[in-house]
PDB file of C-alpha atoms and ligand atoms in Angstrom:
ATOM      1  CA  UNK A  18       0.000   0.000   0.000  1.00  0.00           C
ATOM      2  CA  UNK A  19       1.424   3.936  -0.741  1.00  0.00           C
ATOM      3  CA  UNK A  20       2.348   5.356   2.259  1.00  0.00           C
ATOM      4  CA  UNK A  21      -1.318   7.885   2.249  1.00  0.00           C
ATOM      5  CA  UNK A  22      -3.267   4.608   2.511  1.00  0.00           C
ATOM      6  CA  UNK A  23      -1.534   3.363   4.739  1.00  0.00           C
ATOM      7  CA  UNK A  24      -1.714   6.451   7.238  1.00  0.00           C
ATOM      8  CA  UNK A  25      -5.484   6.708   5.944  1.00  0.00           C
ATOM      9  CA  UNK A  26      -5.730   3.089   6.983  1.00  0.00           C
ATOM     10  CA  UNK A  27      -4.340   3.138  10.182  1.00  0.00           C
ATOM     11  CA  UNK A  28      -6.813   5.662  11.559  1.00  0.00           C
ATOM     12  CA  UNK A  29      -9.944   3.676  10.199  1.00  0.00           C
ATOM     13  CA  UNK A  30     -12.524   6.226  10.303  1.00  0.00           C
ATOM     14  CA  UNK A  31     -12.117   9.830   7.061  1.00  0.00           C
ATOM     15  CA  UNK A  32     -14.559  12.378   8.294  1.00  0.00           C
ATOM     16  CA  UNK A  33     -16.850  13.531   5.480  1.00  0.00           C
ATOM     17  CA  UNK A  34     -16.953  17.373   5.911  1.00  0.00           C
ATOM     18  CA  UNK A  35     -19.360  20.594   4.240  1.00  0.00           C
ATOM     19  CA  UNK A  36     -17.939  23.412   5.883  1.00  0.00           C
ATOM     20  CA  UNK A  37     -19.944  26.770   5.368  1.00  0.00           C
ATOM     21  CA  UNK A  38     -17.555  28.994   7.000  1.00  0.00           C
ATOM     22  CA  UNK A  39     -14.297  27.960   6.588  1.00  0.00           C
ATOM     23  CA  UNK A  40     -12.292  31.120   8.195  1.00  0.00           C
ATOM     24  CA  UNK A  41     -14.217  30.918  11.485  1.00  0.00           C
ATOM     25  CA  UNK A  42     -14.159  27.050  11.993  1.00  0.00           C
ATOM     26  CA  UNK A  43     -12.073  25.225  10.313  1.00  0.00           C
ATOM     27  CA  UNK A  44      -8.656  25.496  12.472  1.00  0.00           C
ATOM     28  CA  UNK A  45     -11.030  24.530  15.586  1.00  0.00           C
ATOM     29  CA  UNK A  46     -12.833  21.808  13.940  1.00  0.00           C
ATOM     30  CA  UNK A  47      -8.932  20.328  12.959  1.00  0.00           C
ATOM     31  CA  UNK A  48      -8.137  20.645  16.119  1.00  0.00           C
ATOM     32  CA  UNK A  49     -11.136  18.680  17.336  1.00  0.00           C
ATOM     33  CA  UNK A  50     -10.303  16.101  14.948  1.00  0.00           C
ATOM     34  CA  UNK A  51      -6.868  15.636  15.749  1.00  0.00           C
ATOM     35  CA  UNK A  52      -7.814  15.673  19.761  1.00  0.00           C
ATOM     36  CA  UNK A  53     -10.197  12.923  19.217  1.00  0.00           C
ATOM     37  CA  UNK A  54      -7.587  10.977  17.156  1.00  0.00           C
ATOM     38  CA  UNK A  55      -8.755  11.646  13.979  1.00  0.00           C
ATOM     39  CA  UNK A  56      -6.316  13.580  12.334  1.00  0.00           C
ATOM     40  CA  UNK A  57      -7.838  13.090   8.558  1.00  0.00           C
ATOM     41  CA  UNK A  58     -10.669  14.963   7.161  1.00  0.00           C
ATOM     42  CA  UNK A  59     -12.245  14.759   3.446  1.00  0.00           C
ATOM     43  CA  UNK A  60     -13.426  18.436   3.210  1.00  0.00           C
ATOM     44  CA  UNK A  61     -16.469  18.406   0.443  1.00  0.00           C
ATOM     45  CA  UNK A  62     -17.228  20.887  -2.508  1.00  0.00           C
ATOM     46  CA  UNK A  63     -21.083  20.968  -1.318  1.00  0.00           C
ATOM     47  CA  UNK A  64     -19.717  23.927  -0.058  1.00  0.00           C
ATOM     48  CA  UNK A  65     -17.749  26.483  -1.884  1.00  0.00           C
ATOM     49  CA  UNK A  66     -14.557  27.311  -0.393  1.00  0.00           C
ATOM     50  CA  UNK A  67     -13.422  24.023   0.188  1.00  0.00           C
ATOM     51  CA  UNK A  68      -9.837  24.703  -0.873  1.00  0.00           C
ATOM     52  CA  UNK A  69      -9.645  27.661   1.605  1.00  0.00           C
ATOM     53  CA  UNK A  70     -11.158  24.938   4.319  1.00  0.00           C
ATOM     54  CA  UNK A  71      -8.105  22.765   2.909  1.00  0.00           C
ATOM     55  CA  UNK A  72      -5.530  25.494   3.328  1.00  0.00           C
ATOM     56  CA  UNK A  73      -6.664  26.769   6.537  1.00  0.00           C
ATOM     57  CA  UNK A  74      -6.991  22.921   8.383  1.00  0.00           C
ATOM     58  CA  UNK A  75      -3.656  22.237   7.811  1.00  0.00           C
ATOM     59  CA  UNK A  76      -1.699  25.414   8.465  1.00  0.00           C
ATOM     60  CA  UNK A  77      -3.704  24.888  11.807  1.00  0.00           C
ATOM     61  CA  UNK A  78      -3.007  20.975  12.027  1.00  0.00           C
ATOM     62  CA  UNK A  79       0.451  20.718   9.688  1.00  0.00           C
ATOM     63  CA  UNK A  80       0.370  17.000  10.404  1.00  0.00           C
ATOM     64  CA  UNK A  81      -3.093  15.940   9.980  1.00  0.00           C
ATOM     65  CA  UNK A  82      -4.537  14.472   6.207  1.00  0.00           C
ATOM     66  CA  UNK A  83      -6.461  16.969   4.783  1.00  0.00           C
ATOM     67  CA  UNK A  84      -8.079  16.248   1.533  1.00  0.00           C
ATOM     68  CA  UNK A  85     -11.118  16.850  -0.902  1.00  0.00           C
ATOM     69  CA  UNK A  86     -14.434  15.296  -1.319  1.00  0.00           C
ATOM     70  CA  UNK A  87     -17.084  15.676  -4.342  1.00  0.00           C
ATOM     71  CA  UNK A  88     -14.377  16.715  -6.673  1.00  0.00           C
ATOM     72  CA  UNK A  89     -16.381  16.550  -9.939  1.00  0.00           C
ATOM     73  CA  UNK A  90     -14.023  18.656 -12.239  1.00  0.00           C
ATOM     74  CA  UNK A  91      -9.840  19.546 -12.969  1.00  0.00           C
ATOM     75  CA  UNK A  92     -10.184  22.338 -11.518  1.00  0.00           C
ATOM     76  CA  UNK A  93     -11.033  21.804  -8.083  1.00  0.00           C
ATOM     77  CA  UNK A  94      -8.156  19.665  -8.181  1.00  0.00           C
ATOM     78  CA  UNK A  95      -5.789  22.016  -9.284  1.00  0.00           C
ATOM     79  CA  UNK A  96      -7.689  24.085  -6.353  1.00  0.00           C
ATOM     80  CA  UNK A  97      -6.997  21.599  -3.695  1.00  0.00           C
ATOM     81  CA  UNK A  98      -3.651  20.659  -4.641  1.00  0.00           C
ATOM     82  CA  UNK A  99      -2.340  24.594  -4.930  1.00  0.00           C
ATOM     83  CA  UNK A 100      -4.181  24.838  -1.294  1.00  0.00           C
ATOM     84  CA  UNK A 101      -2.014  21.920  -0.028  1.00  0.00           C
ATOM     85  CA  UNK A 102      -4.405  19.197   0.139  1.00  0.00           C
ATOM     86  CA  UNK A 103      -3.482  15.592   0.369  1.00  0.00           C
ATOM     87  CA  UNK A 104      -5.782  13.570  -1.645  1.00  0.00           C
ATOM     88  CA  UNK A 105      -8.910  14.186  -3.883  1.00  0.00           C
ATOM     89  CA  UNK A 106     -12.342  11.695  -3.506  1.00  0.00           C
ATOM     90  CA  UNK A 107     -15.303  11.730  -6.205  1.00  0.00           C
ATOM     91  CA  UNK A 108     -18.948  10.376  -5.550  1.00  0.00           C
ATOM     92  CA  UNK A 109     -18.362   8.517  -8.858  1.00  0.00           C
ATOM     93  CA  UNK A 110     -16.187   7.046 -11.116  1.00  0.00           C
ATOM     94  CA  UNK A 111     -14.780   9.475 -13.863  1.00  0.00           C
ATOM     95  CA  UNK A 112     -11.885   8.653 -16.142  1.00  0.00           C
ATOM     96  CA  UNK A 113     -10.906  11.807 -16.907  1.00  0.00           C
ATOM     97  CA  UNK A 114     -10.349  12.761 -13.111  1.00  0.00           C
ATOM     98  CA  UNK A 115      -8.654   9.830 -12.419  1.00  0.00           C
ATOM     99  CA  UNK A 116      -6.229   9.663 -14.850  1.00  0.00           C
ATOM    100  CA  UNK A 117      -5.614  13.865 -14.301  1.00  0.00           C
ATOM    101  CA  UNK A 118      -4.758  13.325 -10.781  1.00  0.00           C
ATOM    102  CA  UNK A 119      -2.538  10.583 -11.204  1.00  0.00           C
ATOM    103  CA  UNK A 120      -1.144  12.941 -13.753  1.00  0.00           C
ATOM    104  CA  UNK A 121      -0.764  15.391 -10.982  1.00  0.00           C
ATOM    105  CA  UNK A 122       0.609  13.091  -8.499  1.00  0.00           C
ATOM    106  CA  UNK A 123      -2.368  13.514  -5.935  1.00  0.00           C
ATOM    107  CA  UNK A 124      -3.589   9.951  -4.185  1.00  0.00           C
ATOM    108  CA  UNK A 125      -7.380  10.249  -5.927  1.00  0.00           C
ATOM    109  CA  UNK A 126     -10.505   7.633  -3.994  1.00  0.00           C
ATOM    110  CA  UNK A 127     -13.320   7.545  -7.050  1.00  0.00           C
ATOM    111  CA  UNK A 128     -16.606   6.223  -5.915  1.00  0.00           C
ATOM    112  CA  UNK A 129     -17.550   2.593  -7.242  1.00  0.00           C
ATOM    113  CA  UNK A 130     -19.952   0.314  -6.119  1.00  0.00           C
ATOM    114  CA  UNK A 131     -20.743  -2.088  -9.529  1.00  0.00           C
ATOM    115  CA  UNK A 132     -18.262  -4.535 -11.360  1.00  0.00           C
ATOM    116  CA  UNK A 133     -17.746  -1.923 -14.295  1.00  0.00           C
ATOM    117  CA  UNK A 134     -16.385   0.515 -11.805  1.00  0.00           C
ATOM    118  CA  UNK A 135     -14.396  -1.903 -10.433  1.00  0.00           C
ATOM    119  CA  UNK A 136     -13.254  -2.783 -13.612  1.00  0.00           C
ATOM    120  CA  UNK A 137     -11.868   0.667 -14.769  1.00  0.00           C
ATOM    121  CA  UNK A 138     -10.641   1.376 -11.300  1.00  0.00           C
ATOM    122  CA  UNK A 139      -8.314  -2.067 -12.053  1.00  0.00           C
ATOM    123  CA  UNK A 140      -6.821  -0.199 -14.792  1.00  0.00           C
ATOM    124  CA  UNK A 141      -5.888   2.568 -13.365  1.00  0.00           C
ATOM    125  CA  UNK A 142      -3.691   0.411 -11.164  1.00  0.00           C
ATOM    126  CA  UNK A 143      -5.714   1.651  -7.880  1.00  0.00           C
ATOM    127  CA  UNK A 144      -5.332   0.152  -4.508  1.00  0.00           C
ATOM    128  CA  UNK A 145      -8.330   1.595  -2.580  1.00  0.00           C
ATOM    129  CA  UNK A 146     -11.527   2.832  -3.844  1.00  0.00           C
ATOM    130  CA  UNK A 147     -14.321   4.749  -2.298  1.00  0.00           C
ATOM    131  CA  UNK A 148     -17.971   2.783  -2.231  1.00  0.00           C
ATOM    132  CA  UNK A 149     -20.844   5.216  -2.177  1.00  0.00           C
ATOM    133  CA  UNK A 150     -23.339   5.104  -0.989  1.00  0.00           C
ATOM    134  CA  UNK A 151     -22.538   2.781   1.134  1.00  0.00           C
ATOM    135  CA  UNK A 152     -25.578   1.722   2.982  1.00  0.00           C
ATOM    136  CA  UNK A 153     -27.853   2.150  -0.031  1.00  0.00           C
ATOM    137  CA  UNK A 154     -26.066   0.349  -2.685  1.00  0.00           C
ATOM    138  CA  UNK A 155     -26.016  -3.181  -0.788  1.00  0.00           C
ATOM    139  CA  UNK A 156     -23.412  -2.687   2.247  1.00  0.00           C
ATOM    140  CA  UNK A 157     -21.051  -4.903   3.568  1.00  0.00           C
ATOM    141  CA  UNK A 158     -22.915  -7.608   1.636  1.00  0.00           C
ATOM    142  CA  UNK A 159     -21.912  -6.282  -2.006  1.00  0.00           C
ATOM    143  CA  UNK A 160     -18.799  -5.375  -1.188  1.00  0.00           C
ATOM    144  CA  UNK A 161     -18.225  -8.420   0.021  1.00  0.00           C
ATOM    145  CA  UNK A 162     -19.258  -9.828  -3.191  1.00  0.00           C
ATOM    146  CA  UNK A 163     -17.465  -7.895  -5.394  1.00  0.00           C
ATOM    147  CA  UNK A 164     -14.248  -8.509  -3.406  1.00  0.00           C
ATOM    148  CA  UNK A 165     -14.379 -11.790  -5.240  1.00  0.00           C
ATOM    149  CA  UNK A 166     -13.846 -11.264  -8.611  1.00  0.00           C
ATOM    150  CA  UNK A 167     -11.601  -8.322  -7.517  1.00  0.00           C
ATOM    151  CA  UNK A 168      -9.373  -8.621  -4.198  1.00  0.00           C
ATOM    152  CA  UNK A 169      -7.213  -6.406  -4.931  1.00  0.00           C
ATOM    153  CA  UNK A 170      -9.059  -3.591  -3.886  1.00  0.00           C
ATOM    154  CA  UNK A 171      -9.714  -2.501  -0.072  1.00  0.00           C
ATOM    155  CA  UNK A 172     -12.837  -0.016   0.078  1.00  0.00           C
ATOM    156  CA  UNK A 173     -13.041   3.163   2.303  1.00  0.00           C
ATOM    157  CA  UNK A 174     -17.687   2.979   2.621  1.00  0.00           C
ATOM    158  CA  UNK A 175     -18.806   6.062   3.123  1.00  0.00           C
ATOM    159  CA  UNK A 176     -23.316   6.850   2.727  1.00  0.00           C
ATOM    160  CA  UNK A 177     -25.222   5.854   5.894  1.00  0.00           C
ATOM    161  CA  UNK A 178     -22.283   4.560   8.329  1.00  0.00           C
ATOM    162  CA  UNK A 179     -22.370   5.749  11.829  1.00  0.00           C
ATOM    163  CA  UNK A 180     -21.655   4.350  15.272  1.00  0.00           C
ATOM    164  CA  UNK A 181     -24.491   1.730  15.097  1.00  0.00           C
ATOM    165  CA  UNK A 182     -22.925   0.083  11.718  1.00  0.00           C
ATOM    166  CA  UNK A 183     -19.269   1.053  11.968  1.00  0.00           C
ATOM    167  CA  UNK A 184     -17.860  -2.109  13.896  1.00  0.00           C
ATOM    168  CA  UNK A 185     -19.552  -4.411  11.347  1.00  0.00           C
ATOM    169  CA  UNK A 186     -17.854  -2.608   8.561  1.00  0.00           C
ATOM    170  CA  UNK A 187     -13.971  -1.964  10.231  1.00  0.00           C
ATOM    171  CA  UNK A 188     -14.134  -5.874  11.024  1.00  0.00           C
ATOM    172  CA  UNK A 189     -14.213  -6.826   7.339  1.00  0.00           C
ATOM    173  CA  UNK A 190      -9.858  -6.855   6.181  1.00  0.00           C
ATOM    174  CA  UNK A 191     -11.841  -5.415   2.830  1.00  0.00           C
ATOM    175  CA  UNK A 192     -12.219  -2.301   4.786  1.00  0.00           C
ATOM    176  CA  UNK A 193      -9.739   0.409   4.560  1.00  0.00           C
ATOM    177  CA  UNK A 194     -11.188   2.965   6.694  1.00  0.00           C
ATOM    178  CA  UNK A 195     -14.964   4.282   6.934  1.00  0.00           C
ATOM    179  CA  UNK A 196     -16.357   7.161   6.018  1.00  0.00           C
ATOM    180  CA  UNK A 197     -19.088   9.232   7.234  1.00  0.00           C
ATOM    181  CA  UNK A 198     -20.269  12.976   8.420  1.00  0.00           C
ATOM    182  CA  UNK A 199     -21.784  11.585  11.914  1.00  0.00           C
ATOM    183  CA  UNK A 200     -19.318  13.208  13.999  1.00  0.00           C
ATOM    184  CA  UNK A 201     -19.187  16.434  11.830  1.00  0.00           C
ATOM    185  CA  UNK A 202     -22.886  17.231  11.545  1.00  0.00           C
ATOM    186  CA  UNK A 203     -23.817  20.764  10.328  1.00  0.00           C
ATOM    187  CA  UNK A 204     -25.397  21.168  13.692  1.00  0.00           C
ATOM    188  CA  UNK A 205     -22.565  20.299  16.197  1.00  0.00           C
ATOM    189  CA  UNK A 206     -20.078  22.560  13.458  1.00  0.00           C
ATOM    190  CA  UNK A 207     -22.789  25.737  13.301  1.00  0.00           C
ATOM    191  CA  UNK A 208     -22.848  25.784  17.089  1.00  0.00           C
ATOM    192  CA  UNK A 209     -19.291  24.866  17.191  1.00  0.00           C
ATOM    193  CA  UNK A 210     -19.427  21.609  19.510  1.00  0.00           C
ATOM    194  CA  UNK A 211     -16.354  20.832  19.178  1.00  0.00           C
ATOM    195  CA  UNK A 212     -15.918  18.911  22.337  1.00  0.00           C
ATOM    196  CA  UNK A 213     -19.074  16.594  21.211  1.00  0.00           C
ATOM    197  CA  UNK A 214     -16.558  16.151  17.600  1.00  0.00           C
ATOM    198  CA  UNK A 215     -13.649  15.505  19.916  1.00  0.00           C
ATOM    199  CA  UNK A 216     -16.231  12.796  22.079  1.00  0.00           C
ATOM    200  CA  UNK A 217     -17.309  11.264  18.736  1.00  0.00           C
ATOM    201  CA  UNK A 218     -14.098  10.933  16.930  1.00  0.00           C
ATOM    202  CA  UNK A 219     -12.990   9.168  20.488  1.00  0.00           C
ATOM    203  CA  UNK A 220     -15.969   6.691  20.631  1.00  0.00           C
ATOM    204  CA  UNK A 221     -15.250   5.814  16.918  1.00  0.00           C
ATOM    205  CA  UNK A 222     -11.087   5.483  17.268  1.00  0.00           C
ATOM    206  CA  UNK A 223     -12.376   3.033  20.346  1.00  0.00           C
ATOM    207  CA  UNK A 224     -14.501   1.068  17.664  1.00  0.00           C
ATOM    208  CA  UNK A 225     -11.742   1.057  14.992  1.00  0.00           C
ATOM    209  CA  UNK A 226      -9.493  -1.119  17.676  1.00  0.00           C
ATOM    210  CA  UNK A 227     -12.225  -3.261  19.316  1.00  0.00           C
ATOM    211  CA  UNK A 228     -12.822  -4.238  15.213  1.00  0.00           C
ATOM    212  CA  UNK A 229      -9.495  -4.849  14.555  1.00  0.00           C
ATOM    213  CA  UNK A 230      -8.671  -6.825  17.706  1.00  0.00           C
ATOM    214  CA  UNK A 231      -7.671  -9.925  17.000  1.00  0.00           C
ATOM    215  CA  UNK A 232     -10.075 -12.562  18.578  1.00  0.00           C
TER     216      UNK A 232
HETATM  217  C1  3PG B 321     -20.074  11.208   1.360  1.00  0.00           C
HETATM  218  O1  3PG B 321     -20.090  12.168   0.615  1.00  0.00           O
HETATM  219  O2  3PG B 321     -19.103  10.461   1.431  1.00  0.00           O
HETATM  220  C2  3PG B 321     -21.308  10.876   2.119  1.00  0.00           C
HETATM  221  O3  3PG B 321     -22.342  11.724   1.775  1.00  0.00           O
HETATM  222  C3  3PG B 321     -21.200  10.788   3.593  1.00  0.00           C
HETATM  223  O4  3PG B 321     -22.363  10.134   3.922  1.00  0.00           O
HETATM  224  P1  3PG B 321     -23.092  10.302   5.313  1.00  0.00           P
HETATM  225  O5  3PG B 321     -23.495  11.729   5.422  1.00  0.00           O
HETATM  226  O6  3PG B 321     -24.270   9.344   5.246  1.00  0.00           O
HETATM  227  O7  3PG B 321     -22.108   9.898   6.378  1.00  0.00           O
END
């Protein structure tokens, strides 16, 4: 595995972030992250600015993976990678992205959850893939399934995961980390509860070891 997955990996759990004000909260919400033992955070494009959230995370949290999520175009990734970000993820699976990334040296996570997707992801030589949404394209169960034909690939879920479902999915070796916006809600980041964040990024590192305990 690159060294990103690895890191990416090891922590088990990507936060899936919209941030609508990035000046006032993003250095706090990194810090909250990286105090609950989190210190990863896929910062989306529902919300403009995302680069700026990028930029302003790490210079806040130099040592914590910051990246992009719902990168649909080149030049959001041109965006995130001048703003210092560390890897780009896409809902869906789009050539052109891929391959421009890779062009750009940036680790890239495009969403696939059929045997096509799968397919093309094969040929771009990549290692992990994102599978949304998760929950409601089949689960654990069809990525199970598709792990068949392809083990090659270890998926970071992300779509309906939370602290009900996250154990089940961390305890699969086909899981490379989980991703989900449950401890980043817009409510607890509008009334900046950043100590809940820090309590629910503690609770999930706990799950990420009692899944990967060996029995
Ligand atoms: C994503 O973009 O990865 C998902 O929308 C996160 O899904 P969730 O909000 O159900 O965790």
């Amino acid at each position: 595995m690159t060294e990103m997955n690895k890191r990416i990996s090891a922590i088990g759990v990507v936060p899936v972030i919209k941030l609508n004000h990035p000046e006032r909260d993003a250095a706090a919400l990194g810090k909250a992250l990286c105090a609950g033992g989190v210190p990863v955070a896929e910062i989306t494009f529902r919300a403009a600015g995302a680069d700026t959230a990028i930029r302003l995370m790490k210079e806040a949290c130099p040592d914590m993976l910051v990246g992009a999520g719902t990168v649909t175009n080149t030049a959001q990734i041109d965006a995130v990678i001048a703003a210092g970000g560390d890897f780009i993820v896409s809902p869906g699976f789009d050539p052109e992205l891929v391959a421009y990334a890779q062009e750009k040296g940036v680790p890239i996570y495009p969403g696939c959850t059929t045997a096509s997707e799968y397919h093309q992801a094969l040929k771009f030589g990549l290692e992990v893939i994102k599978f949304f949404p998760a929950e409601q394209s089949g689960g654990l169960a069809k990525i199970k399934a598709l792990s068949g034909p392809f083990p090659m690939f270890k998926v970071m879920p992300t779509g309906g995961i939370s602290l009900k479902n996250l154990k089940e999915y961390l305890a699969s070796p086909i899981i490379a980390a989980c991703g989900g916006s449950y401890m980043v809600t817009a409510e607890l980041i509008d009334s900046n509860k950043w100590d809940e964040i820090t309590e629910l990024c503690r609770k999930s590192v706990e799950i990420v070891k009692e899944a990967r305990r060996p029995s």
